[in-house]
C-alpha positions in Angstrom: -1.7 -173.2 -106.5 1.2 -170.6 -106.5 2.0 -167.3 -105.4 5.3 -165.5 -105.2 5.9 -161.7 -105.4 8.8 -159.4 -104.5 7.6 -156.7 -102.2 8.1 -152.8 -102.8 9.4 -150.7 -100.1 6.6 -148.2 -100.6 3.9 -150.8 -100.3 5.5 -152.4 -97.3 5.6 -149.1 -95.5 1.8 -148.7 -96.2 1.0 -152.0 -94.8 3.1 -152.0 -91.7 2.9 -148.3 -90.8 -0.8 -147.7 -91.5 -3.2 -150.6 -92.5 -1.9 -153.4 -90.0 -2.5 -151.1 -86.9 -6.1 -150.7 -88.0 -6.5 -154.5 -88.9 -5.3 -155.4 -85.5 -7.5 -152.9 -83.8 -10.6 -154.2 -85.4 -9.5 -157.7 -84.3 -11.1 -161.0 -85.2 -10.2 -163.3 -88.0 -9.2 -161.8 -91.3 -8.8 -163.4 -94.8 -6.0 -162.5 -97.3 -7.7 -162.7 -100.7 -5.2 -162.5 -103.8 -6.2 -162.0 -107.4 -4.4 -161.1 -110.5 -5.0 -157.4 -110.0 -5.7 -156.9 -106.2 -4.5 -157.8 -102.7 -7.5 -157.4 -100.2 -7.7 -158.0 -96.3 -11.3 -159.1 -95.7 -13.2 -159.2 -92.2 -16.1 -161.2 -91.5 -17.7 -161.3 -95.1 -18.5 -165.2 -95.0 -21.5 -165.5 -92.7 -20.0 -163.8 -89.6 -21.9 -161.5 -87.3 -20.8 -158.0 -86.7 -18.7 -155.5 -88.6 -17.6 -156.2 -92.3 -14.4 -154.7 -93.4 -12.6 -154.5 -96.9 -9.2 -153.2 -97.6 -8.1 -153.4 -101.0 -4.8 -152.5 -102.8 -3.7 -152.8 -106.3 -0.9 -155.4 -107.0 1.5 -152.7 -108.3 1.4 -150.6 -105.3 2.6 -153.4 -103.1 4.4 -155.8 -105.3 6.8 -156.2 -108.4 7.4 -159.6 -110.2 3.9 -160.7 -109.1 3.2 -164.4 -110.0 0.0 -166.1 -109.0 -1.8 -169.3 -110.4 -4.6 -171.5 -109.3 -7.2 -173.6 -110.7 -10.0 -170.9 -109.6 -9.4 -168.3 -112.1 -5.9 -167.4 -110.3 -7.8 -166.5 -107.1 -6.3 -167.7 -103.6 -7.7 -167.1 -100.2 -6.7 -168.0 -96.7 -7.1 -166.9 -93.0 -4.2 -165.3 -91.2 -3.7 -163.9 -87.7 -3.2 -160.2 -87.9 -0.5 -159.8 -84.9 1.5 -162.4 -86.4 1.5 -160.8 -90.0 2.0 -157.5 -88.6 5.1 -158.8 -86.6 6.6 -160.3 -89.9 5.9 -157.0 -91.8 7.6 -155.0 -89.2 10.6 -157.1 -89.2 10.7 -157.3 -92.9 10.6 -153.4 -93.3 14.0 -153.1 -91.5 15.4 -155.7 -93.9 13.9 -154.0 -97.2 15.0 -150.6 -96.0 18.5 -151.8 -96.2 18.2 -152.6 -99.9 18.0 -156.4 -99.4 15.3 -157.7 -101.8 12.3 -159.1 -100.0 10.1 -162.1 -101.2 6.7 -163.1 -100.2 5.4 -166.6 -101.2 3.2 -169.4 -100.3 4.9 -172.5 -99.0 4.3 -175.7 -97.2 6.7 -176.9 -94.4 6.7 -179.5 -91.8 6.1 -177.8 -88.3 8.3 -178.9 -85.3 6.7 -182.0 -83.7 4.3 -182.6 -86.5 4.2 -185.2 -89.2 2.0 -183.2 -91.7 2.9 -180.3 -93.8 1.2 -176.9 -92.9 0.8 -174.0 -95.1 2.9 -170.9 -94.5 3.1 -167.5 -95.8 6.8 -167.0 -96.2 8.9 -163.7 -96.1 12.5 -164.3 -97.3 15.4 -162.2 -98.0 18.8 -163.5 -99.3 22.3 -161.7 -99.1 25.4 -162.7 -100.2 26.3 -164.6 -97.1 23.0 -165.2 -95.3 19.3 -165.5 -95.7 16.6 -164.3 -93.3 13.3 -166.4 -93.7 10.1 -165.7 -91.7 7.0 -168.1 -91.6 3.7 -166.9 -90.7 1.1 -169.8 -90.4 -1.9 -169.5 -92.3 -5.0 -171.5 -92.7 -5.6 -174.1 -95.3 -6.3 -172.2 -98.4 -10.1 -171.9 -99.1 -11.7 -174.4 -101.6 -12.9 -173.1 -105.0 -16.4 -173.0 -103.8 -15.5 -171.0 -100.7 -13.4 -168.5 -102.7 -16.6 -168.2 -105.1 -18.7 -167.4 -102.0 -16.1 -165.1 -100.8 -16.0 -163.1 -104.0 -19.7 -162.9 -104.2 -19.8 -161.6 -100.8 -17.2 -158.9 -101.7 -19.1 -157.7 -104.6 -22.1 -157.3 -102.4 -20.1 -155.6 -99.6 -19.1 -153.0 -102.4 -22.4 -151.7 -103.2 -22.5 -148.0 -102.3 -25.5 -146.0 -100.7 -27.1 -143.4 -103.1 -25.9 -140.5 -100.6 -22.6 -140.1 -98.6 -21.7 -137.2 -96.3 -18.3 -136.4 -95.4 -17.4 -136.7 -91.4 -15.9 -133.3 -90.6 -13.1 -134.7 -88.1 -12.9 -138.7 -87.7 -10.9 -138.5 -84.6 -13.2 -135.9 -82.8 -16.1 -138.3 -83.8 -14.3 -141.2 -82.3 -13.8 -139.2 -78.9 -17.4 -138.4 -79.1 -18.7 -141.9 -79.7 -16.4 -143.3 -77.0 -17.9 -140.9 -74.3 -21.4 -141.9 -75.7 -20.8 -145.5 -75.2 -21.0 -145.1 -71.3 -24.6 -143.7 -71.7 -26.1 -146.5 -73.8 -25.4 -149.3 -76.4 -27.5 -148.2 -79.3 -27.0 -145.2 -81.5 -29.4 -143.8 -84.1 -27.9 -142.3 -87.3 -29.7 -140.3 -89.6 -28.3 -138.9 -92.7 -30.3 -136.4 -95.3 -29.6 -135.5 -99.0 -28.8 -132.0 -97.8 -25.7 -132.9 -96.2 -26.9 -133.4 -92.5 -25.8 -136.0 -90.2 -27.6 -136.8 -86.9 -26.4 -138.9 -84.0 -28.9 -139.7 -81.3 -28.6 -141.9 -78.1 -31.2 -142.7 -75.8 -31.5 -144.2 -72.2 -33.9 -144.5 -69.5 -32.5 -141.4 -68.1 -31.3 -139.2 -71.0 -31.5 -138.4 -74.6 -28.4 -137.0 -76.3 -28.3 -135.7 -79.8 -25.6 -134.2 -82.1 -26.1 -132.6 -85.5 -23.7 -131.9 -88.3 -25.1 -129.7 -91.0 -24.0 -128.8 -94.4 -21.4 -131.6 -94.9 -19.8 -132.3 -98.3 -22.1 -134.7 -100.2 -21.3 -137.6 -102.9 -24.2 -139.0 -104.7 -27.8 -138.1 -104.7 -28.4 -134.5 -103.3 -31.5 -132.4 -102.5 -32.3 -128.9 -101.2 -34.0 -128.4 -98.0 -37.0 -126.3 -97.9 -36.4 -122.6 -96.7 -39.3 -122.6 -94.3 -37.8 -125.6 -92.2 -34.5 -123.9 -91.2 -36.3 -122.8 -87.8 -37.5 -126.0 -87.0 -35.8 -128.3 -84.5 -33.1 -130.9 -85.8 -35.7 -133.7 -84.8 -38.6 -132.2 -86.7 -36.4 -131.3 -89.8 -35.3 -134.8 -89.8 -38.6 -136.4 -89.5 -40.0 -134.3 -92.4 -37.0 -135.3 -94.7 -37.6 -138.9 -93.9 -41.3 -138.5 -95.0 -40.3 -137.1 -98.1 -37.7 -139.7 -98.7 -34.8 -137.5 -98.8 -33.2 -138.9 -95.4 -32.9 -142.3 -93.9 -32.3 -143.4 -90.3 -30.8 -146.5 -88.9 -29.7 -147.9 -85.3 -26.5 -149.6 -84.9 -24.5 -150.8 -82.0 -22.1 -148.4 -80.6 -19.5 -151.1 -80.2 -19.7 -151.8 -83.9 -19.2 -148.1 -84.9 -16.2 -147.7 -82.5 -14.6 -150.7 -84.1 -15.2 -149.4 -87.5 -13.6 -145.9 -86.8 -10.6 -147.5 -85.5 -9.6 -147.5 -89.1 -8.5 -143.9 -88.6 -5.3 -145.5 -87.7 -4.9 -146.3 -91.5 -4.5 -142.4 -91.8 -7.3 -141.8 -94.4 -7.6 -138.3 -95.8 -11.3 -138.2 -95.4 -14.2 -140.4 -94.4 -17.8 -140.7 -95.5 -21.0 -142.2 -93.7 -23.9 -143.5 -95.8 -26.9 -145.9 -95.5 -27.3 -148.6 -97.9 -30.7 -148.8 -99.7 -33.4 -150.4 -97.6 -31.3 -149.4 -94.6 -29.5 -152.7 -95.0 -26.3 -151.3 -93.3 -24.3 -148.1 -92.2 -21.2 -147.8 -94.3 -18.2 -146.1 -93.2 -15.9 -145.3 -96.3 -12.4 -144.0 -95.9 -10.9 -142.1 -98.8 -7.1 -141.7 -99.6 -5.5 -139.1 -101.8 -2.6 -139.2 -104.0 0.3 -138.0 -101.9 0.6 -134.0 -102.5 -2.6 -133.8 -104.2 -6.4 -133.8 -103.5 -7.0 -136.6 -106.2 -8.5 -139.9 -105.0 -5.9 -142.7 -104.9 -7.7 -145.5 -106.7 -4.9 -147.9 -105.9 -6.1 -148.0 -102.2 -9.7 -148.5 -100.8 -11.1 -149.2 -97.2 -14.6 -149.5 -96.0 -16.7 -151.0 -93.3 -20.3 -152.3 -93.3 -22.0 -151.8 -90.0 -25.0 -154.2 -89.3 -28.4 -152.6 -88.4 -30.1 -153.3 -85.1 -33.4 -151.8 -86.4 -34.1 -150.6 -89.9 -35.3 -147.2 -88.7 -37.0 -145.5 -91.5 
């Protein structure tokens, strides 16, 4: 298998200045998945417990002179330590900013004190009189069977809920959830087709609830009954669930906090949705083309939060 590509300054700035901070904050092991058309950072897709994350970029956004080949339909995947990759990208940014061409490629080298070659993701720039090379250690590339499993898991992770509601202020929500985590560990999240988002946390001493109404909706919508507007939030939600116009799940506060750390990637807006049959809570981050309100289809980022109780 072979991979070699020249990095674009704009793509490097997006990775180093925005996404790698979010990747590091989420933590854990990440796979870098390379295909002919996309570069993806994947977290926890292969059988791990906890939050799953998918960050996807078009090849043309990050690279020029992109070359990839493998016996597995030109797909390559491997694990990488986020902090080491972030450090290499940060150093590479200062090099590329001074108009020195930067190349990223997969190599095998003999580590110091070892008799066996090991794989590295290498960042290399060459000037007239000198060259700078940074080698980031990576795992052995995944086998064809593992890449196939990873691809299948990726396809499953990209299935969208029927209804998504836009969170009004992600950083405000993060502060709210951060304060609530001192009260309890489990949060009930309910979403209606009317654009209502309910968050409720209960402990042996107190029950706290928050309601956001009339949020922007993507997907399946419905209109609330006029005679229900005077009811309590809990009563309205229960009636909406009975009519099949709302869903409710319980998730770990820790998992939700980890997911919304992705605000460090500076998304333009964020949506919550509950997958069919209450399989998970999805947090989808949307990015706009700079200077417009049009979705930038070259970038996508979302998280899938496992459900502790399927709710209703």
